[in-house]
mmCIF file of C-alpha atoms in Angstrom:
data_model
loop_
_atom_site.group_PDB
_atom_site.id
_atom_site.type_symbol
_atom_site.label_atom_id
_atom_site.label_comp_id
_atom_site.label_asym_id
_atom_site.label_seq_id
_atom_site.Cartn_x
_atom_site.Cartn_y
_atom_site.Cartn_z
ATOM 1 C CA MET M 1 0.000 0.000 0.000
ATOM 2 C CA THR M 2 1.435 3.356 -1.054
ATOM 3 C CA ILE M 3 0.539 6.616 0.677
ATOM 4 C CA VAL M 4 1.116 9.785 -1.334
ATOM 5 C CA CYS M 5 2.342 12.586 0.937
ATOM 6 C CA LEU M 6 2.184 16.150 -0.379
ATOM 7 C CA GLY M 7 5.109 18.026 1.132
ATOM 8 C CA TYR M 8 7.798 16.570 3.373
ATOM 9 C CA ARG M 9 7.228 16.004 7.092
ATOM 10 C CA ALA M 10 9.530 13.572 8.911
ATOM 11 C CA GLY M 11 6.675 12.482 11.166
ATOM 12 C CA PHE M 12 4.879 10.853 8.256
ATOM 13 C CA VAL M 13 7.939 8.720 7.493
ATOM 14 C CA GLU M 14 7.988 7.332 11.017
ATOM 15 C CA ALA M 15 4.207 6.822 11.164
ATOM 16 C CA ALA M 16 4.131 4.992 7.815
ATOM 17 C CA ARG M 17 6.978 2.694 8.844
ATOM 18 C CA ARG M 18 5.153 1.744 12.030
ATOM 19 C CA ARG M 19 2.188 0.765 9.854
ATOM 20 C CA ASN M 20 4.286 -1.085 7.237
ATOM 21 C CA LEU M 21 3.158 1.338 4.535
ATOM 22 C CA ASP M 22 5.138 2.748 1.613
ATOM 23 C CA LEU M 23 5.366 6.511 1.136
ATOM 24 C CA HIS M 24 5.829 8.519 -2.029
ATOM 25 C CA PHE M 25 6.396 12.232 -1.532
ATOM 26 C CA VAL M 26 5.423 14.996 -3.921
ATOM 27 C CA VAL M 27 7.434 18.064 -2.927
ATOM 28 C CA ASP M 28 8.225 21.581 -4.062
ATOM 29 C CA LYS M 29 11.323 21.837 -1.851
ATOM 30 C CA LEU M 30 14.175 19.376 -1.537
ATOM 31 C CA LYS M 31 15.122 18.667 2.069
ATOM 32 C CA PRO M 32 17.855 16.446 3.515
ATOM 33 C CA GLY M 33 15.264 14.095 4.996
ATOM 34 C CA LEU M 34 14.200 13.044 1.489
ATOM 35 C CA ASN M 35 17.501 11.250 0.902
ATOM 36 C CA GLY M 36 16.775 7.598 0.214
ATOM 37 C CA LEU M 37 13.014 8.179 -0.032
ATOM 38 C CA SER M 38 10.738 7.980 -3.059
ATOM 39 C CA TYR M 39 9.662 11.411 -4.294
ATOM 40 C CA THR M 40 8.644 13.531 -7.280
ATOM 41 C CA ARG M 41 9.341 17.253 -7.442
ATOM 42 C CA VAL M 42 6.859 19.868 -8.663
ATOM 43 C CA ALA M 43 6.995 23.647 -8.869
ATOM 44 C CA ASP M 44 3.863 24.330 -6.814
ATOM 45 C CA LEU M 45 2.036 21.985 -4.447
ATOM 46 C CA ALA M 46 -1.013 24.247 -4.625
ATOM 47 C CA ASP M 47 -1.335 23.529 -8.367
ATOM 48 C CA GLY M 48 -3.771 20.604 -8.474
ATOM 49 C CA GLU M 49 -3.141 19.946 -12.152
ATOM 50 C CA GLU M 50 0.625 19.728 -11.750
ATOM 51 C CA VAL M 51 0.344 17.499 -8.680
ATOM 52 C CA LEU M 52 -2.113 15.220 -10.506
ATOM 53 C CA ARG M 53 0.269 14.888 -13.457
ATOM 54 C CA ALA M 54 3.133 14.063 -11.109
ATOM 55 C CA VAL M 55 1.179 11.378 -9.266
ATOM 56 C CA THR M 56 -0.220 9.920 -12.491
ATOM 57 C CA GLU M 57 3.366 9.436 -13.664
ATOM 58 C CA TYR M 58 4.546 7.991 -10.358
ATOM 59 C CA PRO M 59 3.384 6.068 -8.394
ATOM 60 C CA GLY M 60 0.488 5.842 -10.851
ATOM 61 C CA GLY M 61 -2.543 3.777 -9.831
ATOM 62 C CA ASP M 62 -0.931 2.078 -6.840
ATOM 63 C CA ILE M 63 -2.266 4.578 -4.300
ATOM 64 C CA SER M 64 -4.171 3.818 -1.104
ATOM 65 C CA ALA M 65 -4.453 7.321 0.361
ATOM 66 C CA VAL M 66 -3.164 10.881 0.191
ATOM 67 C CA VAL M 67 -2.027 12.949 3.178
ATOM 68 C CA THR M 68 -0.428 16.321 3.747
ATOM 69 C CA GLY M 69 1.031 18.115 6.732
ATOM 70 C CA HIS M 70 0.853 21.485 4.977
ATOM 71 C CA GLU M 71 -1.928 23.901 4.163
ATOM 72 C CA HIS M 72 -1.214 24.838 0.561
ATOM 73 C CA PRO M 73 -1.569 21.310 -0.987
ATOM 74 C CA MET M 74 -5.030 20.695 0.506
ATOM 75 C CA PHE M 75 -6.928 21.408 -2.717
ATOM 76 C CA ALA M 76 -4.521 19.204 -4.681
ATOM 77 C CA ALA M 77 -5.161 16.417 -2.156
ATOM 78 C CA THR M 78 -8.892 16.716 -2.868
ATOM 79 C CA VAL M 79 -8.214 16.418 -6.590
ATOM 80 C CA LEU M 80 -6.184 13.237 -6.069
ATOM 81 C CA ARG M 81 -8.897 11.660 -3.918
ATOM 82 C CA SER M 82 -11.493 12.424 -6.584
ATOM 83 C CA VAL M 83 -9.461 11.093 -9.505
ATOM 84 C CA PHE M 84 -8.139 7.937 -7.845
ATOM 85 C CA GLY M 85 -11.230 7.124 -5.787
ATOM 86 C CA LEU M 86 -9.388 7.417 -2.476
ATOM 87 C CA PRO M 87 -10.963 7.615 0.996
ATOM 88 C CA GLY M 88 -11.535 11.061 2.446
ATOM 89 C CA ASP M 89 -13.055 14.362 1.445
ATOM 90 C CA THR M 90 -13.587 15.011 -2.266
ATOM 91 C CA ASP M 91 -15.663 18.203 -1.976
ATOM 92 C CA PRO M 92 -13.669 21.109 -3.497
ATOM 93 C CA ALA M 93 -16.025 23.746 -2.087
ATOM 94 C CA ARG M 94 -15.548 22.394 1.429
ATOM 95 C CA THR M 95 -11.777 22.376 0.902
ATOM 96 C CA LEU M 96 -11.895 26.088 0.095
ATOM 97 C CA ARG M 97 -13.691 26.721 3.391
ATOM 98 C CA PHE M 98 -10.541 25.447 5.075
ATOM 99 C CA ARG M 99 -8.173 27.426 2.827
ATOM 100 C CA ASP M 100 -9.491 30.864 1.913
ATOM 101 C CA LYS M 101 -9.752 33.231 4.874
ATOM 102 C CA ARG M 102 -12.586 35.274 3.347
ATOM 103 C CA ILE M 103 -14.644 32.203 2.388
ATOM 104 C CA GLN M 104 -14.039 30.620 5.797
ATOM 105 C CA LYS M 105 -15.129 33.616 7.840
ATOM 106 C CA ARG M 106 -18.167 34.158 5.626
ATOM 107 C CA ALA M 107 -19.191 30.499 6.040
ATOM 108 C CA VAL M 108 -19.577 30.568 9.841
ATOM 109 C CA SER M 109 -22.606 32.087 11.544
ATOM 110 C CA PRO M 110 -22.584 35.315 13.579
ATOM 111 C CA ALA M 111 -22.448 33.097 16.673
ATOM 112 C CA ILE M 112 -18.740 32.550 15.888
ATOM 113 C CA PRO M 113 -16.787 35.774 16.547
ATOM 114 C CA THR M 114 -14.336 36.476 13.715
ATOM 115 C CA ALA M 115 -12.310 39.353 12.371
ATOM 116 C CA ALA M 116 -14.045 41.286 9.608
ATOM 117 C CA CYS M 117 -12.480 40.119 6.336
ATOM 118 C CA VAL M 118 -12.620 41.448 2.761
ATOM 119 C CA TYR M 119 -10.672 40.815 -0.422
ATOM 120 C CA LEU M 120 -8.119 43.512 -1.213
ATOM 121 C CA LYS M 121 -8.300 44.379 -4.909
ATOM 122 C CA PRO M 122 -5.029 45.687 -6.387
ATOM 123 C CA SER M 123 -7.034 48.293 -8.318
ATOM 124 C CA GLU M 124 -8.531 49.694 -5.099
ATOM 125 C CA PRO M 125 -5.675 50.158 -2.593
ATOM 126 C CA ASP M 126 -7.635 52.749 -0.595
ATOM 127 C CA TYR M 127 -6.542 52.754 3.049
ATOM 128 C CA ALA M 128 -9.258 55.190 4.159
ATOM 129 C CA ALA M 129 -12.067 53.077 2.696
ATOM 130 C CA LEU M 130 -10.665 49.905 4.242
ATOM 131 C CA ALA M 131 -10.086 51.591 7.600
ATOM 132 C CA GLU M 132 -13.718 52.724 7.664
ATOM 133 C CA ARG M 133 -14.802 49.063 7.364
ATOM 134 C CA LEU M 134 -12.039 47.350 9.366
ATOM 135 C CA GLY M 135 -10.622 49.911 11.785
ATOM 136 C CA ALA M 136 -7.570 52.179 11.698
ATOM 137 C CA THR M 137 -5.266 49.162 12.109
ATOM 138 C CA PHE M 138 -5.962 46.147 9.930
ATOM 139 C CA VAL M 139 -4.036 43.097 8.778
ATOM 140 C CA VAL M 140 -3.163 42.304 5.166
ATOM 141 C CA LYS M 141 -2.248 38.758 4.144
ATOM 142 C CA PRO M 142 -2.669 36.171 1.369
ATOM 143 C CA ALA M 143 -6.208 34.776 1.271
ATOM 144 C CA ASP M 144 -4.823 31.244 1.187
ATOM 145 C CA GLY M 145 -1.592 31.948 3.026
ATOM 146 C CA PHE M 146 0.072 29.849 5.676
ATOM 147 C CA GLY M 147 2.612 30.348 8.424
ATOM 148 C CA SER M 148 2.011 34.115 8.753
ATOM 149 C CA GLN M 149 3.917 34.650 5.524
ATOM 150 C CA ALA M 150 3.352 38.130 4.017
ATOM 151 C CA THR M 151 1.066 38.902 6.979
ATOM 152 C CA GLU M 152 1.437 42.451 8.242
ATOM 153 C CA ALA M 153 -0.465 45.088 10.178
ATOM 154 C CA VAL M 154 -1.204 48.288 8.242
ATOM 155 C CA HIS M 155 -1.785 51.670 9.882
ATOM 156 C CA SER M 156 -1.689 54.124 6.963
ATOM 157 C CA GLN M 157 -1.879 54.556 3.186
ATOM 158 C CA ALA M 158 1.917 54.692 3.055
ATOM 159 C CA GLU M 159 2.189 51.307 4.793
ATOM 160 C CA LEU M 160 -0.456 49.802 2.505
ATOM 161 C CA ASP M 161 1.382 51.116 -0.571
ATOM 162 C CA ASP M 162 4.646 49.697 0.763
ATOM 163 C CA TYR M 163 3.038 46.283 1.344
ATOM 164 C CA LEU M 164 1.699 46.206 -2.228
ATOM 165 C CA ARG M 165 5.106 47.216 -3.565
ATOM 166 C CA ARG M 166 6.795 44.327 -1.756
ATOM 167 C CA HIS M 167 3.997 41.829 -2.434
ATOM 168 C CA PRO M 168 2.627 42.715 -5.884
ATOM 169 C CA PHE M 169 -0.345 40.788 -7.277
ATOM 170 C CA VAL M 170 -3.005 41.087 -9.986
ATOM 171 C CA SER M 171 -5.772 38.816 -8.667
ATOM 172 C CA ASP M 172 -8.903 40.257 -7.068
ATOM 173 C CA VAL M 173 -9.144 37.229 -4.743
ATOM 174 C CA ARG M 174 -5.517 36.634 -3.772
ATOM 175 C CA THR M 175 -5.160 38.929 -0.759
ATOM 176 C CA VAL M 176 -7.429 39.835 2.149
ATOM 177 C CA ALA M 177 -7.604 42.656 4.650
ATOM 178 C CA GLU M 178 -8.875 41.792 8.135
ATOM 179 C CA SER M 179 -9.682 43.836 11.206
ATOM 180 C CA PHE M 180 -6.965 43.603 13.843
ATOM 181 C CA VAL M 181 -7.831 41.449 16.862
ATOM 182 C CA GLU M 182 -6.034 42.277 20.093
ATOM 183 C CA GLY M 183 -5.348 39.339 22.345
ATOM 184 C CA ARG M 184 -3.362 36.246 23.194
ATOM 185 C CA GLU M 185 -3.010 33.778 20.327
ATOM 186 C CA ILE M 186 -3.860 30.157 21.103
ATOM 187 C CA HIS M 187 -4.507 27.085 18.988
ATOM 188 C CA VAL M 188 -6.469 23.864 19.242
ATOM 189 C CA ASP M 189 -5.116 20.688 17.648
ATOM 190 C CA GLY M 190 -7.015 17.463 17.492
ATOM 191 C CA VAL M 191 -8.701 14.627 15.661
ATOM 192 C CA TRP M 192 -12.220 15.197 14.335
ATOM 193 C CA ARG M 193 -14.281 12.133 13.501
ATOM 194 C CA GLU M 194 -17.974 11.615 12.854
ATOM 195 C CA GLY M 195 -18.833 15.160 13.832
ATOM 196 C CA ARG M 196 -16.995 15.422 17.144
ATOM 197 C CA PRO M 197 -13.459 15.798 18.552
ATOM 198 C CA VAL M 198 -12.143 12.397 19.633
ATOM 199 C CA TRP M 199 -8.953 14.025 20.940
ATOM 200 C CA ALA M 200 -7.870 17.645 21.348
ATOM 201 C CA ALA M 201 -5.262 19.786 23.078
ATOM 202 C CA VAL M 202 -4.937 23.549 23.466
ATOM 203 C CA SER M 203 -1.635 25.411 23.233
ATOM 204 C CA SER M 204 -0.443 28.993 23.346
ATOM 205 C CA TYR M 205 2.113 30.816 21.229
ATOM 206 C CA LEU M 206 4.749 32.810 23.080
ATOM 207 C CA ASP M 207 3.848 35.859 20.975
ATOM 208 C CA PRO M 208 1.279 36.327 18.203
ATOM 209 C CA LEU M 209 2.782 34.727 15.101
ATOM 210 C CA MET M 210 2.466 37.898 13.050
ATOM 211 C CA GLY M 211 5.086 39.497 15.286
ATOM 212 C CA TRP M 212 7.932 37.459 13.797
ATOM 213 C CA THR M 213 8.426 40.071 11.048
ATOM 214 C CA ARG M 214 9.210 42.582 13.831
ATOM 215 C CA GLY M 215 11.711 40.321 15.558
ATOM 216 C CA LYS M 216 9.381 38.485 17.934
ATOM 217 C CA ALA M 217 10.178 34.860 18.714
ATOM 218 C CA VAL M 218 8.110 32.007 17.319
ATOM 219 C CA ALA M 219 7.528 29.511 20.114
ATOM 220 C CA ASP M 220 4.702 27.343 21.363
ATOM 221 C CA ALA M 221 3.664 25.113 24.282
ATOM 222 C CA PRO M 222 0.528 23.299 25.500
ATOM 223 C CA LEU M 223 -1.607 24.796 28.251
ATOM 224 C CA GLY M 224 -1.382 23.111 31.620
ATOM 225 C CA PRO M 225 -3.969 22.221 34.288
ATOM 226 C CA ALA M 226 -3.922 25.777 35.631
ATOM 227 C CA GLU M 227 -5.749 26.917 32.485
ATOM 228 C CA SER M 228 -8.166 24.027 32.118
ATOM 229 C CA GLU M 229 -11.151 26.399 31.925
ATOM 230 C CA LEU M 230 -9.680 28.164 28.893
ATOM 231 C CA ALA M 231 -8.741 24.817 27.325
ATOM 232 C CA ASP M 232 -12.301 23.521 27.751
ATOM 233 C CA ARG M 233 -13.795 26.693 26.264
ATOM 234 C CA ALA M 234 -11.366 26.629 23.350
ATOM 235 C CA THR M 235 -12.141 22.981 22.594
ATOM 236 C CA ARG M 236 -15.888 23.698 22.586
ATOM 237 C CA PHE M 237 -15.243 26.741 20.393
ATOM 238 C CA ALA M 238 -13.269 24.616 17.932
ATOM 239 C CA SER M 239 -16.067 22.051 17.853
ATOM 240 C CA ASP M 240 -18.620 24.767 17.043
ATOM 241 C CA VAL M 241 -16.436 26.098 14.224
ATOM 242 C CA LEU M 242 -15.797 22.675 12.708
ATOM 243 C CA ARG M 243 -19.501 21.786 12.792
ATOM 244 C CA GLU M 244 -20.470 25.043 11.104
ATOM 245 C CA LEU M 245 -17.888 24.443 8.383
ATOM 246 C CA ASP M 246 -19.135 20.848 7.978
ATOM 247 C CA ALA M 247 -15.648 19.486 8.601
ATOM 248 C CA PRO M 248 -14.774 16.071 7.202
ATOM 249 C CA ASP M 249 -13.028 13.455 9.323
ATOM 250 C CA THR M 250 -9.629 15.076 9.766
ATOM 251 C CA VAL M 251 -6.737 16.048 11.967
ATOM 252 C CA PHE M 252 -7.260 19.784 12.468
ATOM 253 C CA HIS M 253 -5.402 22.909 13.541
ATOM 254 C CA LEU M 254 -7.442 25.925 14.678
ATOM 255 C CA GLU M 255 -6.006 29.285 15.700
ATOM 256 C CA ALA M 256 -7.915 31.773 17.824
ATOM 257 C CA PHE M 257 -7.380 34.958 19.807
ATOM 258 C CA VAL M 258 -8.378 35.465 23.435
ATOM 259 C CA ARG M 259 -9.490 39.077 23.776
ATOM 260 C CA PRO M 260 -8.692 40.937 27.012
ATOM 261 C CA ASP M 261 -12.325 40.346 28.083
ATOM 262 C CA GLY M 262 -11.917 36.590 27.519
ATOM 263 C CA GLU M 263 -13.939 36.308 24.307
ATOM 264 C CA LEU M 264 -12.565 33.833 21.758
ATOM 265 C CA VAL M 265 -12.238 35.067 18.176
ATOM 266 C CA LEU M 266 -11.583 32.734 15.240
ATOM 267 C CA GLY M 267 -8.280 33.322 13.470
ATOM 268 C CA GLU M 268 -8.413 30.427 11.022
ATOM 269 C CA VAL M 269 -8.731 26.660 10.908
ATOM 270 C CA GLY M 270 -7.124 24.059 8.651
ATOM 271 C CA ALA M 271 -8.117 20.453 7.975
ATOM 272 C CA ARG M 272 -4.545 19.230 8.445
ATOM 273 C CA PRO M 273 -1.989 18.792 11.240
ATOM 274 C CA ALA M 274 -0.265 21.795 12.769
ATOM 275 C CA GLY M 275 2.980 22.973 11.264
ATOM 276 C CA ALA M 276 6.399 23.525 12.815
ATOM 277 C CA LEU M 277 7.198 21.218 15.752
ATOM 278 C CA THR M 278 3.763 21.266 17.357
ATOM 279 C CA PRO M 279 2.899 17.614 16.513
ATOM 280 C CA GLU M 280 6.250 16.570 17.977
ATOM 281 C CA ILE M 281 5.780 18.334 21.308
ATOM 282 C CA LEU M 282 2.177 17.146 21.584
ATOM 283 C CA ARG M 283 3.463 13.608 21.197
ATOM 284 C CA MET M 284 6.105 14.223 23.876
ATOM 285 C CA THR M 285 3.493 15.709 26.209
ATOM 286 C CA TYR M 286 0.439 13.537 25.610
ATOM 287 C CA GLY M 287 1.670 10.505 23.670
ATOM 288 C CA VAL M 288 -0.536 11.372 20.667
ATOM 289 C CA ASP M 289 0.718 10.705 17.127
ATOM 290 C CA LEU M 290 -1.048 13.213 14.896
ATOM 291 C CA TYR M 291 0.909 12.061 11.840
ATOM 292 C CA GLY M 292 -0.265 8.511 12.404
ATOM 293 C CA ALA M 293 -3.823 9.725 13.024
ATOM 294 C CA THR M 294 -3.695 11.633 9.721
ATOM 295 C CA ILE M 295 -2.682 8.466 7.881
ATOM 296 C CA ASP M 296 -5.395 6.439 9.627
ATOM 297 C CA VAL M 297 -8.100 8.973 8.724
ATOM 298 C CA ALA M 298 -6.839 9.087 5.113
ATOM 299 C CA LEU M 299 -7.160 5.291 4.905
ATOM 300 C CA GLY M 300 -10.669 5.380 6.352
ATOM 301 C CA ARG M 301 -9.500 3.737 9.583
ATOM 302 C CA THR M 302 -10.338 4.669 13.153
ATOM 303 C CA PRO M 303 -7.362 6.704 14.409
ATOM 304 C CA GLU M 304 -5.521 5.592 17.510
ATOM 305 C CA VAL M 305 -5.521 8.374 20.112
ATOM 306 C CA PRO M 306 -4.776 8.361 23.843
ATOM 307 C CA GLY M 307 -7.365 8.955 26.532
ATOM 308 C CA GLN M 308 -7.716 12.425 28.032
ATOM 309 C CA ASP M 309 -8.499 11.483 31.605
ATOM 310 C CA SER M 310 -5.061 12.178 33.091
ATOM 311 C CA GLU M 311 -2.709 15.156 33.176
ATOM 312 C CA PRO M 312 0.773 14.829 31.616
ATOM 313 C CA ALA M 313 3.775 14.543 33.920
ATOM 314 C CA ASP M 314 5.638 17.295 32.014
ATOM 315 C CA LEU M 315 4.796 19.873 29.377
ATOM 316 C CA PHE M 316 7.081 20.331 26.375
ATOM 317 C CA GLY M 317 7.532 23.435 24.262
ATOM 318 C CA TRP M 318 9.471 24.431 21.152
ATOM 319 C CA ILE M 319 11.084 27.615 19.891
ATOM 320 C CA TYR M 320 12.533 28.479 16.503
ATOM 321 C CA LEU M 321 16.039 29.921 16.775
ATOM 322 C CA VAL M 322 17.327 32.618 14.448
ATOM 323 C CA ARG M 323 20.939 33.475 13.649
ATOM 324 C CA SER M 324 22.227 35.449 16.606
ATOM 325 C CA PRO M 325 23.879 38.851 16.108
ATOM 326 C CA ASP M 326 26.765 37.383 18.111
ATOM 327 C CA PRO M 327 28.804 35.146 15.757
ATOM 328 C CA ALA M 328 30.417 33.461 18.770
ATOM 329 C CA LEU M 329 27.097 31.965 19.911
ATOM 330 C CA THR M 330 27.164 28.185 19.486
ATOM 331 C CA GLU M 331 25.153 25.137 20.517
ATOM 332 C CA ASP M 332 27.351 24.912 23.621
ATOM 333 C CA SER M 333 26.337 28.464 24.522
ATOM 334 C CA PHE M 334 22.704 27.364 24.701
ATOM 335 C CA ARG M 335 23.479 24.101 26.502
ATOM 336 C CA ASP M 336 25.597 25.867 29.125
ATOM 337 C CA ARG M 337 22.753 28.244 29.940
ATOM 338 C CA PHE M 338 19.579 26.136 29.562
ATOM 339 C CA GLU M 339 18.364 22.609 30.236
ATOM 340 C CA LEU M 340 17.314 21.482 26.767
ATOM 341 C CA VAL M 341 15.530 18.349 25.624
ATOM 342 C CA GLU M 342 16.616 18.938 22.030
ATOM 343 C CA LEU M 343 18.743 21.551 20.251
ATOM 344 C CA ASP M 344 19.603 22.359 16.659
ATOM 345 C CA TYR M 345 21.771 25.437 16.094
ATOM 346 C CA PRO M 346 24.204 24.835 13.203
ATOM 347 C CA ALA M 347 27.491 26.657 12.788
ATOM 348 C CA PRO M 348 27.346 29.743 10.515
ATOM 349 C CA GLU M 349 29.100 27.902 7.674
ATOM 350 C CA ASN M 350 26.181 25.450 7.660
ATOM 351 C CA ASP M 351 23.594 28.197 7.929
ATOM 352 C CA ARG M 352 20.117 27.795 6.479
ATOM 353 C CA GLN M 353 17.005 29.896 6.775
ATOM 354 C CA GLY M 354 13.519 28.459 6.828
ATOM 355 C CA ILE M 355 10.075 29.745 7.642
ATOM 356 C CA TYR M 356 9.963 32.549 10.258
ATOM 357 C CA GLY M 357 13.695 33.125 9.686
ATOM 358 C CA ARG M 358 14.454 29.802 11.372
ATOM 359 C CA CYS M 359 18.026 28.543 11.414
ATOM 360 C CA GLY M 360 17.475 26.001 14.222
ATOM 361 C CA HIS M 361 15.244 25.102 17.153
ATOM 362 C CA ALA M 362 15.161 24.131 20.803
ATOM 363 C CA ILE M 363 12.757 21.971 22.811
ATOM 364 C CA VAL M 364 12.391 22.348 26.574
ATOM 365 C CA LYS M 365 10.137 20.928 29.266
ATOM 366 C CA ALA M 366 8.658 22.155 32.548
ATOM 367 C CA ALA M 367 6.017 21.192 35.070
ATOM 368 C CA THR M 368 3.705 24.124 34.259
ATOM 369 C CA HIS M 369 2.800 26.236 31.243
ATOM 370 C CA LYS M 370 3.898 29.393 33.071
ATOM 371 C CA GLU M 371 7.351 27.948 33.755
ATOM 372 C CA LEU M 372 7.600 26.757 30.167
ATOM 373 C CA MET M 373 6.714 30.191 28.763
ATOM 374 C CA HIS M 374 9.283 31.786 31.075
ATOM 375 C CA GLU M 375 11.990 29.432 29.801
ATOM 376 C CA LEU M 376 11.046 29.947 26.152
ATOM 377 C CA ARG M 377 11.141 33.729 26.671
ATOM 378 C CA ALA M 378 14.599 33.484 28.251
ATOM 379 C CA ILE M 379 15.864 31.425 25.302
ATOM 380 C CA ALA M 380 14.380 33.924 22.857
ATOM 381 C CA ASP M 381 16.047 36.868 24.596
ATOM 382 C CA PHE M 382 19.390 35.041 24.756
ATOM 383 C CA ASN M 383 19.159 34.049 21.096
ATOM 384 C CA ARG M 384 18.514 37.609 19.938
ATOM 385 C CA SER M 385 20.669 39.681 22.284
ATOM 386 C CA ALA M 386 23.741 37.562 23.012
#
C-alpha cells in the first residue's frame, strides 16, 4: 500500500513505517530528509493539475491514500482523492472553506466571533475606505496563506502602498484585509471524527505569530492544568467552528485569539496537522501521534488516540532559533545556559534559513505552562541579544 504525501514532514515517514506502509512524496522543496526516499518534485504543491500529473506518472494507480502536513496542498489532495477514488473528502467547495480566509469567515454564523475580512483588490488600494470598514489598524495577508507569511499590520496609506510594492499581485481574490484582533493567540489541535473531537489539546504561542516580522520569537507550548477552563472553552469553540464548516473526518489545527475580556475570536482553521514542531511536542506531552492519526483517517481507519483522563507529567515546548547577532554563539552556549531536551543550532558555515527566519530550534520541558513560557522567553532573549 502506497501513501502519497504532499510536502515533506519527517513524522509521516515514522508513522508509515510503524504501519508497514510505503510513502511517495510529492514536494516543491528538496530537504535532507528526502535522501533515500521515493519522491517527485513539482513547482507548486497548490497547483492541483501539476500534482495530478506528477502522481499519475509515479506512483500511478498504486495509491491507497493521500495525506499532507501542509496547508497549501489541501486542494490538490482533494483532486487526487477524486481522480483515484481514495478515501476522504472530495468536496472542493468544502476544501476552500478550510483554505481561503474570506470564504471561511463568511461560512460561519454570527455566533462565531471572527475578524471582519474582505478581499483587497489591487485596483482599489484605498486605506481610508478599508479603515472605515475594518478599523484604523488592519491586517493584510494572502487569502490562502500559511505560516504568517506576508502577513502584516497596516496603519496608513503609506504602509499599505509599501506592502503592495513588496507583495505585488493582480488577482482580485488573492489577498485579504482583516480587522486587527487584540489578544493572546492560542490554537487547538485534534482529531475530528464523525462530527466530534475524539482528541484535542490547546496550546499557546509565546507571541502572536504575526510578530515574527518585527523580531518576535516564534515559540509554542501546551496549556497546563492551571488553564483548564480556557482549554475547555477553546475545545468547545473549535467544535462549534468545525460543525459550522461541515468538517470532514480530519486532523485539524485551529487558531484563535483570546481578547482581554476573555472572548474567543476565530483566526483560522485548517483540515490538516499543525505545522512547525507542534505535533512533535504534543506527542512528547500527551503521547498522541497526529501524523499517524492523519494516515489512519486518510485510509478510512479509526485513528488511535490516547485517553484524556489524566494530566501529563511534564509539558514540552518548542522555539525556533534565528541566527544570533553574536557570531560566537554556538550550541554549547545554549546548553551551558539552559536545560534542553533537544537543540539544533548549526554553525554559521552550515547556515540555512527556513520559515519565520528559522536557522534552528530548541525543545524544553517544565512542570507548568507558566514555567515553560518563562523558559522559552529566556531562550528567545538570549538568542537575539547575546
